[in-house]
Amino acid sequence: AQSVAQPEDQVNVAEGNPLTVKCTYSVSGNPYLFWYVQYPNRGLQFLLKYITGDNLVKGSYGFEAEFNKSQTSFHLKKPSALVSDSALYFCAVREGRSGNTPLVFGKGTRLSVIA
Amino acid sequence: NAGVTQTPKFQVLKTGQSMTLQCAQDMNHEYMSWYRQDPGMGLRLIHYSVGAGITDQGEVPNGYNVSRSTTEDFPLRLLSAAPSQTSVYFCASSYRSEGSYEQYFGPGTRLTVT
């Protein structure tokens, strides 16, 4: 069964500094990996995904993530954090074998960007 | 497109009452799912459907029923509400093809069971 771990409940970063939100995964086949963001009292919004190809994927709002197969990681990054990036971030994985496998989410990491 | 819509936005139930949370999407997505979000638990999958007439259980299905009679609608039924079902419920949908498509989420239903 697939699983996702987000080892940090909370990440604090100063505005303008680079940020990293960590994610590791476990699947038996090829992974499809996703990052979502949730602002207060809102649903989840898609940020980016890795399906195949280049290990560095770019997404919305200047975010990017790096797929590392040997470390089974998919860390979310941004070169320069904004206060408006403060939100709850979720990593998710699906086994890329068929369209029937459900998407499994991590427990989330709360990012706080301090001005 | 309205995307994924959920009703109601808020609901308070007494223990033992039943109700249906509505979810609809207008993007012709084959795949639909229901999650619950609890503090410190992330999103946990309740039920999902890969197409009309096909449903399957997720991680936490007990106490919930679903059906998928049309592509557009995927209602979630609470048979006999319990305080443990107090949560925020999200419906999501996506194209099915090999699972590579991102899911679109509704705005959520905040349910309180007293």
Coordinates of C-alpha atoms in Angstrom, one line a residue:
Chain A
A1 CA 0.0 0.0 0.0
Q2 CA 1.2 3.5 -0.7
S3 CA 2.0 6.0 2.0
V4 CA 3.3 9.5 2.4
A5 CA 5.3 11.1 5.2
Q6 CA 5.7 14.8 5.9
P7 CA 8.1 14.8 8.8
E8 CA 7.6 18.4 9.8
D9 CA 4.3 19.6 11.3
Q10 CA 5.4 23.2 11.0
V11 CA 8.0 25.1 9.0
N12 CA 8.9 28.7 9.8
V13 CA 10.9 30.9 7.3
A14 CA 11.6 34.5 7.0
E15 CA 10.2 36.4 4.0
G16 CA 12.7 36.4 1.1
N17 CA 14.5 33.3 2.3
P18 CA 14.3 30.0 0.4
L19 CA 11.8 27.4 1.8
T20 CA 11.7 23.7 1.7
V21 CA 8.8 21.5 2.7
K22 CA 9.8 17.8 3.0
C23 CA 7.9 14.7 1.7
T24 CA 8.9 11.1 1.4
Y25 CA 6.8 8.4 -0.1
S26 CA 6.3 4.6 -0.4
V27 CA 4.7 2.8 -3.3
S28 CA 5.2 -0.6 -4.9
G29 CA 5.4 0.7 -8.5
N30 CA 6.1 3.9 -10.2
P31 CA 4.8 6.9 -8.2
Y32 CA 2.7 9.8 -9.3
L33 CA 3.4 12.6 -6.9
F34 CA 1.4 15.8 -6.1
W35 CA 1.6 18.9 -4.0
Y36 CA -1.5 20.8 -2.8
V37 CA -1.9 23.9 -0.8
Q38 CA -4.8 24.8 1.5
Y39 CA -5.6 28.3 2.7
P40 CA -7.7 28.9 5.8
N41 CA -11.3 27.7 5.3
R42 CA -10.7 26.7 1.7
G43 CA -10.5 23.5 -0.2
L44 CA -7.2 22.2 -1.5
Q45 CA -5.6 23.7 -4.6
F46 CA -3.2 21.9 -6.9
L47 CA 0.4 23.2 -7.1
L48 CA 2.3 20.7 -9.1
K49 CA 2.9 17.1 -10.0
Y50 CA 5.5 14.6 -11.1
I51 CA 4.5 11.9 -13.5
T52 CA 7.6 11.1 -15.5
G53 CA 10.5 12.9 -17.1
D54 CA 12.5 15.8 -15.6
N55 CA 13.1 15.3 -11.9
L56 CA 12.6 19.0 -11.3
V57 CA 9.0 20.1 -11.8
K58 CA 7.7 23.6 -11.7
G59 CA 4.3 24.6 -10.6
S60 CA 2.1 27.5 -9.6
Y61 CA 3.1 30.6 -7.6
G62 CA 6.8 30.0 -8.2
F63 CA 7.0 26.6 -6.4
E64 CA 9.0 23.7 -7.6
A65 CA 9.7 20.2 -6.4
E66 CA 12.4 17.7 -7.0
F67 CA 11.8 14.0 -7.4
N68 CA 14.5 11.8 -6.0
K69 CA 13.9 8.2 -6.7
S70 CA 16.8 6.8 -4.7
Q71 CA 15.7 8.7 -1.6
T72 CA 12.0 8.3 -2.3
S73 CA 11.5 12.0 -1.8
F74 CA 9.6 14.8 -3.4
H75 CA 10.5 18.0 -1.5
L76 CA 8.6 21.2 -2.3
K77 CA 10.8 24.3 -2.7
K78 CA 10.6 28.0 -3.4
P79 CA 13.7 30.3 -3.9
S80 CA 12.2 33.3 -2.1
A81 CA 9.2 33.0 0.3
L82 CA 6.4 35.4 0.5
V83 CA 4.1 36.1 3.5
S84 CA 1.2 35.1 1.3
D85 CA 2.7 31.6 1.0
S86 CA 1.7 30.9 4.6
A87 CA -0.7 28.0 4.4
L88 CA -1.1 24.2 4.9
Y89 CA 0.8 22.1 2.4
F90 CA 0.0 18.5 1.5
C91 CA 2.0 16.0 -0.4
A92 CA 0.1 13.1 -2.1
V93 CA 1.0 9.9 -4.0
R94 CA -0.7 7.5 -6.2
E95 CA 0.7 4.3 -7.7
G96 CA 1.0 4.9 -11.4
R97 CA -0.2 1.6 -12.5
S98 CA -3.8 2.3 -13.3
G99 CA -6.5 4.9 -12.8
N100 CA -8.1 2.9 -10.1
T101 CA -5.6 3.5 -7.3
P102 CA -6.6 6.2 -4.8
L103 CA -4.6 9.3 -4.0
V104 CA -3.0 9.1 -0.5
F105 CA -2.2 12.3 1.4
G106 CA 0.4 13.1 4.0
K107 CA -0.7 14.8 7.2
G108 CA 0.3 18.2 6.1
T109 CA 2.9 20.8 6.9
R110 CA 2.0 24.3 8.1
L111 CA 4.2 26.9 6.5
S112 CA 4.5 30.2 8.3
V113 CA 6.4 33.0 6.5
I114 CA 7.4 35.8 8.8
A115 CA 7.8 39.3 7.5
Chain B
N1 CA -17.5 25.7 -15.3
A2 CA -18.6 25.7 -11.7
G3 CA -16.0 23.0 -10.9
V4 CA -16.7 20.9 -7.9
T5 CA -19.6 22.0 -5.7
Q6 CA -20.6 20.8 -2.3
T7 CA -23.7 21.4 -0.2
P8 CA -24.3 22.3 2.5
K9 CA -21.3 24.4 3.7
F10 CA -22.1 23.9 7.3
Q11 CA -24.3 21.3 9.1
V12 CA -25.0 20.5 12.8
L13 CA -26.5 17.0 13.5
K14 CA -27.6 15.3 16.6
T15 CA -26.2 11.8 17.4
G16 CA -28.2 9.2 15.5
Q17 CA -29.5 11.5 12.7
S18 CA -28.8 10.7 9.1
M19 CA -28.0 13.1 6.3
T20 CA -26.5 13.3 2.8
L21 CA -23.7 15.5 1.8
Q22 CA -24.0 16.5 -1.9
C23 CA -21.2 16.7 -4.4
A24 CA -21.4 17.6 -8.1
Q25 CA -18.9 18.3 -10.8
D26 CA -19.4 19.6 -14.3
M27 CA -16.0 18.7 -15.8
N28 CA -17.0 15.2 -17.0
H29 CA -14.5 13.6 -14.6
E30 CA -14.7 9.9 -14.3
Y31 CA -12.9 9.7 -10.9
M32 CA -14.6 11.2 -7.7
S33 CA -13.7 10.8 -4.1
W34 CA -14.6 11.8 -0.6
Y35 CA -12.1 12.7 2.1
R36 CA -12.4 13.8 5.7
Q37 CA -10.0 16.3 7.2
D38 CA -9.2 16.2 10.9
P39 CA -6.5 18.2 12.8
G40 CA -3.2 16.4 12.7
M41 CA -4.6 13.6 10.5
G42 CA -4.4 15.1 7.1
L43 CA -6.9 14.0 4.5
R44 CA -8.2 10.4 4.8
L45 CA -10.1 8.8 2.0
I46 CA -13.6 7.6 2.8
H47 CA -14.9 6.3 -0.5
Y48 CA -14.1 6.7 -4.2
S49 CA -15.6 6.0 -7.6
V50 CA -13.9 5.4 -10.9
G51 CA -17.1 5.9 -12.9
A52 CA -20.8 5.7 -12.8
G53 CA -22.0 2.6 -11.1
I54 CA -18.6 1.8 -9.5
T55 CA -17.6 2.6 -6.0
D56 CA -15.0 1.4 -3.6
Q57 CA -13.9 1.8 0.0
G58 CA -11.1 4.0 1.1
E59 CA -9.2 4.1 4.4
V60 CA -12.1 5.1 6.7
P61 CA -15.4 3.9 5.2
N62 CA -17.3 2.8 8.3
G63 CA -20.5 4.8 8.9
Y64 CA -20.7 6.2 5.4
N65 CA -22.4 5.0 2.2
V66 CA -22.0 6.3 -1.4
S67 CA -23.5 5.7 -4.8
R68 CA -22.7 6.9 -8.2
S69 CA -25.7 6.8 -10.5
T70 CA -24.4 9.6 -12.8
T71 CA -21.0 10.9 -13.8
E72 CA -21.8 14.3 -12.3
D73 CA -23.0 13.4 -8.8
F74 CA -21.4 11.5 -5.9
P75 CA -23.4 11.9 -2.6
L76 CA -22.1 10.8 0.7
R77 CA -24.6 9.4 3.2
L78 CA -24.1 9.3 7.0
L79 CA -26.4 6.5 8.2
S80 CA -26.5 7.3 11.9
A81 CA -24.3 10.3 12.8
A82 CA -21.8 9.9 15.7
P83 CA -19.6 12.6 17.4
S84 CA -16.5 10.9 15.8
Q85 CA -17.8 12.0 12.4
T86 CA -17.4 15.7 13.3
S87 CA -15.0 16.8 10.6
V88 CA -14.6 18.8 7.4
Y89 CA -15.5 16.8 4.4
F90 CA -14.1 17.4 0.9
C91 CA -15.2 16.0 -2.4
A92 CA -12.7 15.8 -5.3
S93 CA -12.8 14.8 -8.9
S94 CA -10.3 14.1 -11.7
Y95 CA -10.0 12.5 -15.1
R96 CA -9.2 8.8 -14.6
S97 CA -6.7 8.0 -17.3
E98 CA -3.8 6.2 -15.6
G99 CA -4.2 8.4 -12.5
S100 CA -1.9 11.1 -13.8
Y101 CA -4.4 13.9 -13.5
E102 CA -4.6 16.2 -10.5
Q103 CA -7.8 16.2 -8.4
Y104 CA -10.0 19.2 -8.2
F105 CA -11.4 19.8 -4.7
G106 CA -14.7 21.3 -3.6
P107 CA -14.9 24.0 -0.9
G108 CA -15.8 21.5 1.9
T109 CA -18.6 20.8 4.3
R110 CA -18.0 21.4 8.0
L111 CA -20.1 18.9 10.0
T112 CA -20.6 19.0 13.7
V113 CA -22.3 16.0 15.5
T114 CA -23.5 16.7 19.0

